[in-house]
């Protein structure tokens, strides 16, 4: 019998490479498909690797022909909120159009299990519930990044409605941070715009200062609040989702967050305290596209796929990212 592979688009990227590692350690066969625009081939620790773009239908089709693909986990995307405001069509091409290409390929090759990297940015401002936003909240994204991802959720829903065997799980990630606990992989980019990375790079002297984007939000300390989740827990959510789809022909949209938030100032303070390094953090104007508060309601994912996070601790998240960053320095 031909061996079954999972197709992991964007498997050379930050989150994708952690999932490839976990799948490999758990005995799953994978083919990573990545154009290496932001990913790194050395981060793909398990399975096969094909360099390719989702816009390149010939190469993509070739992968589906060469390997017996049993499921797809779709990470490949552009993911920077402020960049999406500046260059929206990049996001509709890389995220929406390329997802359409991939879904078409799944239909053509009869691949019926699909796990999608969606985002809390689909919620936009959320419903204002201080306990967090749940999956029933009407998604109203406020930036092109969130819209480009929501459109992919809609495509998946519409395809699942007319394709009896096709099922998907869209995982709406909140703020993913941290690094592999074995120290083998982590966030690569020196140009990262993500708060914890910027704070660590500033503490390590790679950047002169950190800017706090907006101190006049309607939050207790005036800075934006996010639900920071450890990438190792997030990787486990994908494995749990895959196991669920293997047994249950049902589609779901699930939040991936811990259900509590930290403000920008709290994160900066936590980094300074952990590293015992004081660095320059200057108050700056708001950044375009930032919602004031994004916290997950976190119950549904546990109820549906049995996900139990093990690393719900901001300091530990920062510490794992720091260990990786320091090793790279
Ligand atoms: N921030 C700063 N200074 C910085 C970097 C960030 O003040 O140098 C602030 C931002 O303005 C924001 C908060 O820190 O208020 C978090 O910003 P990040 O850039 O770390 O993350 P985002 O919330 O913008 O976006 C991330 C992912 C998205 C995902 C979203 C979901 O990049 O893909 O979380 O919550 F959709």
Short mmCIF file of C-alpha atoms and ligand atoms in Angstrom, two decimals:
data_model
loop_
_atom_site.label_atom_id
_atom_site.label_comp_id
_atom_site.label_asym_id
_atom_site.label_seq_id
_atom_site.Cartn_x
_atom_site.Cartn_y
_atom_site.Cartn_z
CA UNK A 1 0.00 0.00 0.00
CA UNK A 2 1.25 3.50 -0.85
CA UNK A 3 2.32 5.49 2.21
CA UNK A 4 0.14 8.45 3.18
CA UNK A 5 1.75 11.90 3.54
CA UNK A 6 0.56 15.12 5.02
CA UNK A 7 1.17 18.16 2.83
CA UNK A 8 2.46 20.98 5.01
CA UNK A 9 2.45 24.29 3.15
CA UNK A 10 4.72 26.82 4.81
CA UNK A 11 6.35 24.02 6.81
CA UNK A 12 9.70 25.86 6.72
CA UNK A 13 8.22 28.84 8.53
CA UNK A 14 8.04 29.62 12.22
CA UNK A 15 4.85 27.80 13.22
CA UNK A 16 4.92 25.27 10.37
CA UNK A 17 8.38 24.00 11.31
CA UNK A 18 7.26 23.35 14.90
CA UNK A 19 4.29 21.33 13.60
CA UNK A 20 6.50 19.39 11.15
CA UNK A 21 8.79 18.52 14.06
CA UNK A 22 5.92 17.34 16.25
CA UNK A 23 4.37 15.30 13.40
CA UNK A 24 7.76 13.75 12.62
CA UNK A 25 8.32 12.86 16.27
CA UNK A 26 4.83 11.33 16.33
CA UNK A 27 5.51 9.07 13.34
CA UNK A 28 3.64 11.01 10.64
CA UNK A 29 5.04 11.29 7.11
CA UNK A 30 5.09 14.83 5.74
CA UNK A 31 5.95 16.79 2.61
CA UNK A 32 6.75 20.41 3.32
CA UNK A 33 5.89 22.75 0.44
CA UNK A 34 7.43 26.18 0.91
CA UNK A 35 8.71 28.95 -1.36
CA UNK A 36 11.32 29.96 1.25
CA UNK A 37 10.31 33.62 0.99
CA UNK A 38 10.40 33.84 4.77
CA UNK A 39 10.99 30.22 5.79
CA UNK A 40 14.25 28.38 6.15
CA UNK A 41 14.92 24.90 4.80
CA UNK A 42 17.13 24.05 7.80
CA UNK A 43 14.08 24.41 10.05
CA UNK A 44 12.38 21.46 8.37
CA UNK A 45 13.64 18.72 10.67
CA UNK A 46 11.49 15.87 9.35
CA UNK A 47 10.00 14.55 6.14
CA UNK A 48 10.30 15.53 2.50
CA UNK A 49 10.83 19.07 1.26
CA UNK A 50 9.70 20.66 -2.02
CA UNK A 51 10.55 24.27 -2.82
CA UNK A 52 7.49 25.71 -4.48
CA UNK A 53 4.97 28.50 -4.51
CA UNK A 54 1.23 27.95 -4.20
CA UNK A 55 0.80 30.15 -7.27
CA UNK A 56 2.83 27.60 -9.26
CA UNK A 57 0.06 25.13 -10.09
CA UNK A 58 2.29 22.80 -12.07
CA UNK A 59 4.73 22.19 -9.21
CA UNK A 60 1.88 21.92 -6.71
CA UNK A 61 0.00 19.44 -8.90
CA UNK A 62 3.22 17.44 -9.23
CA UNK A 63 3.41 17.05 -5.45
CA UNK A 64 -0.15 15.74 -5.27
CA UNK A 65 0.69 13.29 -8.08
CA UNK A 66 3.99 12.13 -6.60
CA UNK A 67 2.84 11.59 -3.02
CA UNK A 68 -0.37 10.08 -1.74
CA UNK A 69 -1.57 13.10 0.25
CA UNK A 70 -3.96 12.20 3.06
CA UNK A 71 -4.36 15.64 4.60
CA UNK A 72 -3.20 19.22 4.23
CA UNK A 73 -2.04 21.64 6.90
CA UNK A 74 -1.94 25.06 5.32
CA UNK A 75 0.41 27.60 6.94
CA UNK A 76 1.93 29.33 3.90
CA UNK A 77 0.87 32.97 4.09
CA UNK A 78 1.91 36.55 4.58
CA UNK A 79 1.28 37.39 8.22
CA UNK A 80 2.25 40.94 9.12
CA UNK A 81 -0.72 43.11 10.02
CA UNK A 82 0.84 46.56 9.29
CA UNK A 83 2.30 45.32 5.99
CA UNK A 84 -1.17 44.14 4.96
CA UNK A 85 -2.47 47.68 5.44
CA UNK A 86 0.31 49.04 3.18
CA UNK A 87 0.14 46.32 0.53
CA UNK A 88 -3.31 44.69 0.62
CA UNK A 89 -3.08 42.93 -2.74
CA UNK A 90 -0.02 41.00 -1.59
CA UNK A 91 -2.27 39.53 1.11
CA UNK A 92 -5.20 38.76 -1.18
CA UNK A 93 -2.77 37.06 -3.59
CA UNK A 94 -0.60 35.14 -1.11
CA UNK A 95 -3.34 34.30 1.34
CA UNK A 96 -6.69 34.22 -0.45
CA UNK A 97 -5.81 33.38 -4.06
CA UNK A 98 -3.13 30.86 -3.13
CA UNK A 99 -5.50 29.19 -0.66
CA UNK A 100 -8.04 28.90 -3.49
CA UNK A 101 -5.35 27.18 -5.59
CA UNK A 102 -4.63 24.74 -2.79
CA UNK A 103 -8.29 23.98 -2.08
CA UNK A 104 -8.88 23.39 -5.82
CA UNK A 105 -5.98 20.96 -5.80
CA UNK A 106 -7.49 19.12 -2.82
CA UNK A 107 -10.79 18.82 -4.67
CA UNK A 108 -9.03 17.60 -7.82
CA UNK A 109 -7.03 14.96 -5.93
CA UNK A 110 -9.75 13.99 -3.50
CA UNK A 111 -7.91 15.14 -0.37
CA UNK A 112 -10.58 15.61 2.27
CA UNK A 113 -8.89 16.62 5.54
CA UNK A 114 -7.75 20.22 5.71
CA UNK A 115 -6.31 22.14 8.67
CA UNK A 116 -6.06 25.87 8.14
CA UNK A 117 -3.92 28.45 9.97
CA UNK A 118 -6.47 31.12 10.57
CA UNK A 119 -6.14 34.04 12.91
CA UNK A 120 -7.73 36.01 15.69
CA UNK A 121 -7.40 38.95 13.31
CA UNK A 122 -10.62 37.64 11.68
CA UNK A 123 -12.52 38.99 14.72
CA UNK A 124 -11.48 42.58 14.20
CA UNK A 125 -12.53 44.44 17.34
CA UNK A 126 -14.27 41.33 18.71
CA UNK A 127 -17.47 41.67 20.73
CA UNK A 128 -16.00 43.69 23.58
CA UNK A 129 -16.43 40.79 26.02
CA UNK A 130 -13.61 41.19 28.59
CA UNK A 131 -13.61 37.39 29.09
CA UNK A 132 -12.52 37.00 25.49
CA UNK A 133 -14.07 36.51 22.11
CA UNK A 134 -15.70 33.20 21.28
CA UNK A 135 -16.13 31.50 17.93
CA UNK A 136 -19.79 32.57 17.67
CA UNK A 137 -18.78 36.24 17.45
CA UNK A 138 -19.46 37.63 13.99
CA UNK A 139 -16.03 38.09 12.39
CA UNK A 140 -15.46 41.65 11.21
CA UNK A 141 -11.73 42.01 10.47
CA UNK A 142 -10.27 45.51 10.50
CA UNK A 143 -7.22 44.86 8.34
CA UNK A 144 -6.50 43.17 4.99
CA UNK A 145 -4.59 40.37 6.73
CA UNK A 146 -7.67 39.35 8.75
CA UNK A 147 -9.90 39.70 5.68
CA UNK A 148 -7.62 37.63 3.49
CA UNK A 149 -7.75 34.81 6.07
CA UNK A 150 -11.50 35.09 6.68
CA UNK A 151 -12.12 34.71 2.95
CA UNK A 152 -10.23 31.41 3.08
CA UNK A 153 -12.41 30.24 5.96
CA UNK A 154 -15.44 31.07 3.81
CA UNK A 155 -14.07 29.11 0.85
CA UNK A 156 -13.49 26.10 3.10
CA UNK A 157 -17.00 26.36 4.54
CA UNK A 158 -18.59 26.62 1.11
CA UNK A 159 -16.58 23.69 -0.28
CA UNK A 160 -17.38 21.56 2.80
CA UNK A 161 -21.09 22.35 2.31
CA UNK A 162 -21.17 20.78 -1.14
CA UNK A 163 -18.50 18.09 -0.71
CA UNK A 164 -19.78 15.42 1.68
CA UNK A 165 -16.36 13.95 2.51
CA UNK A 166 -14.44 17.24 2.80
CA UNK A 167 -13.83 18.45 6.36
CA UNK A 168 -11.70 21.23 7.73
CA UNK A 169 -10.57 22.71 11.00
CA UNK A 170 -9.70 26.38 10.94
CA UNK A 171 -7.51 27.23 13.93
CA UNK A 172 -7.76 30.90 14.81
CA UNK A 173 -4.39 31.66 16.36
CA UNK A 174 -4.02 34.42 18.88
CA UNK A 175 -0.48 35.80 19.46
CA UNK A 176 1.92 32.96 18.87
CA UNK A 177 5.33 33.29 20.52
CA UNK A 178 8.14 31.27 22.05
CA UNK A 179 10.28 28.54 20.56
CA UNK A 180 10.90 24.81 20.54
CA UNK A 181 11.91 23.59 24.00
CA UNK A 182 14.78 21.50 22.57
CA UNK A 183 16.20 24.74 21.14
CA UNK A 184 16.29 23.31 17.61
CA UNK A 185 13.96 25.80 15.93
CA UNK A 186 12.42 29.19 16.61
CA UNK A 187 11.46 32.45 14.98
CA UNK A 188 14.18 33.23 12.42
CA UNK A 189 13.54 36.72 11.19
CA UNK A 190 15.74 39.58 12.35
CA UNK A 191 13.12 41.83 10.77
CA UNK A 192 10.32 40.42 12.92
CA UNK A 193 7.70 42.96 13.90
CA UNK A 194 6.25 40.82 16.70
CA UNK A 195 6.36 42.37 20.14
CA UNK A 196 8.21 39.65 22.08
CA UNK A 197 10.83 39.28 19.34
CA UNK A 198 11.36 43.02 19.11
CA UNK A 199 11.69 43.25 22.90
CA UNK A 200 14.25 40.44 23.02
CA UNK A 201 16.26 41.83 20.14
CA UNK A 202 16.31 45.23 21.83
CA UNK A 203 17.40 43.69 25.14
CA UNK A 204 20.20 41.86 23.33
CA UNK A 205 21.38 45.10 21.73
CA UNK A 206 20.35 44.17 18.15
CA UNK A 207 17.94 47.11 18.08
CA UNK A 208 18.39 50.51 19.59
CA UNK A 209 14.94 50.84 21.12
CA UNK A 210 11.47 49.39 21.25
CA UNK A 211 8.51 51.52 20.31
CA UNK A 212 5.28 51.07 22.27
CA UNK A 213 2.67 51.64 19.58
CA UNK A 214 -0.15 53.55 21.23
CA UNK A 215 -0.57 54.40 24.90
CA UNK A 216 -4.04 55.95 24.65
CA UNK A 217 -6.15 52.84 24.12
CA UNK A 218 -9.14 52.17 26.35
CA UNK A 219 -7.28 49.54 28.39
CA UNK A 220 -6.02 49.68 32.02
CA UNK A 221 -2.52 50.92 31.08
CA UNK A 222 -3.45 52.42 27.71
CA UNK A 223 -1.57 49.81 25.63
CA UNK A 224 -2.96 46.96 23.52
CA UNK A 225 -3.76 43.63 25.14
CA UNK A 226 -3.07 40.27 23.44
CA UNK A 227 -3.39 36.58 24.32
CA UNK A 228 0.17 35.23 23.94
CA UNK A 229 0.30 31.49 23.28
CA UNK A 230 3.33 29.20 23.26
CA UNK A 231 4.18 27.82 19.82
CA UNK A 232 4.73 24.36 21.34
CA UNK A 233 1.13 24.30 22.60
CA UNK A 234 -0.06 25.57 19.24
CA UNK A 235 1.80 22.76 17.44
CA UNK A 236 0.01 20.25 19.67
CA UNK A 237 -3.34 21.79 18.67
CA UNK A 238 -2.58 20.83 15.04
CA UNK A 239 -1.79 17.24 15.97
CA UNK A 240 -4.99 17.07 18.04
CA UNK A 241 -6.96 18.55 15.12
CA UNK A 242 -5.49 16.00 12.74
CA UNK A 243 -6.34 13.09 15.02
CA UNK A 244 -9.84 14.48 15.37
CA UNK A 245 -10.37 14.73 11.59
CA UNK A 246 -9.04 11.20 11.09
CA UNK A 247 -11.94 9.93 13.24
CA UNK A 248 -14.67 12.54 12.91
CA UNK A 249 -16.00 13.81 9.58
CA UNK A 250 -16.87 17.25 10.96
CA UNK A 251 -15.63 20.77 10.32
CA UNK A 252 -14.94 23.33 13.03
CA UNK A 253 -13.57 26.79 13.64
CA UNK A 254 -11.55 26.83 16.87
CA UNK A 255 -9.78 29.56 18.80
CA UNK A 256 -6.19 28.84 19.83
CA UNK A 257 -5.43 30.98 22.83
CA UNK A 258 -5.24 30.70 26.61
CA UNK A 259 -8.10 32.99 27.51
CA UNK A 260 -6.09 35.72 29.23
CA UNK A 261 -4.22 38.74 28.02
CA UNK A 262 -1.12 40.82 28.64
CA UNK A 263 -0.64 44.45 27.65
CA UNK A 264 2.33 45.72 25.64
CA UNK A 265 3.70 47.37 28.80
CA UNK A 266 3.29 44.13 30.76
CA UNK A 267 5.20 42.18 28.11
CA UNK A 268 8.01 44.74 28.08
CA UNK A 269 8.19 44.59 31.88
CA UNK A 270 8.22 40.77 31.85
CA UNK A 271 11.10 40.72 29.36
CA UNK A 272 13.09 43.24 31.41
CA UNK A 273 12.49 41.30 34.63
CA UNK A 274 13.34 37.90 33.19
CA UNK A 275 16.53 39.07 31.49
CA UNK A 276 17.44 41.59 34.20
CA UNK A 277 18.25 43.99 31.37
CA UNK A 278 16.81 47.48 31.13
CA UNK A 279 16.33 48.65 27.55
CA UNK A 280 14.83 51.70 25.92
CA UNK A 281 11.05 51.49 25.32
CA UNK A 282 9.60 54.72 23.94
CA UNK A 283 5.97 55.69 23.76
CA UNK A 284 4.96 56.09 20.08
CA UNK A 285 1.79 56.74 18.09
CA UNK A 286 -0.68 53.96 17.38
CA UNK A 287 0.18 51.46 14.63
CA UNK A 288 -2.37 51.05 11.82
CA UNK A 289 -4.67 48.03 12.02
CA UNK A 290 -4.21 47.23 15.73
CA UNK A 291 -7.34 46.25 17.69
CA UNK A 292 -7.09 47.38 21.35
CA UNK A 293 -7.85 43.98 22.93
CA UNK A 294 -7.73 40.44 21.51
CA UNK A 295 -8.26 37.68 24.04
CA UNK A 296 -9.50 34.21 23.20
CA UNK A 297 -12.42 32.41 24.74
CA UNK A 298 -10.57 29.17 25.02
CA UNK A 299 -13.12 26.47 25.96
CA UNK A 300 -14.32 25.15 22.60
CA UNK A 301 -11.02 23.76 21.35
CA UNK A 302 -10.65 21.64 24.51
CA UNK A 303 -14.21 20.37 24.25
CA UNK A 304 -14.02 19.49 20.54
CA UNK A 305 -10.50 18.16 19.95
CA UNK A 306 -9.31 17.67 23.54
CA UNK A 307 -6.47 20.23 23.40
CA UNK A 308 -4.83 20.76 26.80
CA UNK A 309 -2.17 23.48 26.81
CA UNK A 310 0.91 22.81 28.95
CA UNK A 311 2.90 26.04 28.63
CA UNK A 312 0.45 28.77 29.60
CA UNK A 313 2.98 31.10 31.19
CA UNK A 314 4.16 34.39 29.70
CA UNK A 315 7.58 34.24 31.36
CA UNK A 316 8.20 30.72 30.04
CA UNK A 317 7.13 31.79 26.56
CA UNK A 318 9.57 34.68 26.68
CA UNK A 319 12.30 32.46 28.13
CA UNK A 320 12.05 29.90 25.31
CA UNK A 321 12.13 32.68 22.70
CA UNK A 322 15.10 34.22 24.50
CA UNK A 323 17.05 30.95 24.55
CA UNK A 324 16.56 30.66 20.81
CA UNK A 325 17.38 34.29 20.12
CA UNK A 326 20.50 34.15 22.29
CA UNK A 327 21.74 31.02 20.51
CA UNK A 328 21.33 32.86 17.18
CA UNK A 329 23.14 35.99 18.35
N1 LIG B 1 3.83 46.28 19.43
C1 LIG B 1 4.54 47.35 19.91
N2 LIG B 1 5.83 47.51 19.52
C2 LIG B 1 6.46 46.65 18.67
C3 LIG B 1 5.73 45.55 18.18
C4 LIG B 1 4.41 45.40 18.58
O1 LIG B 1 4.02 48.17 20.67
O2 LIG B 1 7.63 46.87 18.35
C5 LIG B 1 2.44 46.11 19.84
C6 LIG B 1 1.48 46.14 18.68
O3 LIG B 1 1.13 47.44 18.33
C7 LIG B 1 0.32 45.31 19.25
C8 LIG B 1 1.00 44.30 20.16
O4 LIG B 1 2.30 44.83 20.43
O5 LIG B 1 -0.50 46.12 20.02
C9 LIG B 1 1.17 42.95 19.51
O6 LIG B 1 1.73 43.15 18.23
P1 LIG B 1 2.42 41.99 17.39
O7 LIG B 1 2.98 42.63 16.17
O8 LIG B 1 3.31 41.19 18.26
O9 LIG B 1 1.20 41.04 17.01
P2 LIG B 1 -0.22 41.40 16.36
O10 LIG B 1 -1.22 41.39 17.48
O11 LIG B 1 -0.18 42.59 15.50
O12 LIG B 1 -0.45 40.18 15.38
C10 LIG B 1 -0.24 38.85 15.77
C11 LIG B 1 0.09 38.05 14.53
C12 LIG B 1 -1.09 38.02 13.62
C13 LIG B 1 -2.31 37.55 14.38
C14 LIG B 1 -2.54 38.35 15.62
C15 LIG B 1 -3.68 37.76 16.38
O13 LIG B 1 1.20 38.62 13.84
O14 LIG B 1 -0.80 37.12 12.59
O15 LIG B 1 -1.37 38.35 16.41
O16 LIG B 1 -3.88 38.38 17.61
F1 LIG B 1 -3.40 37.69 13.60
#
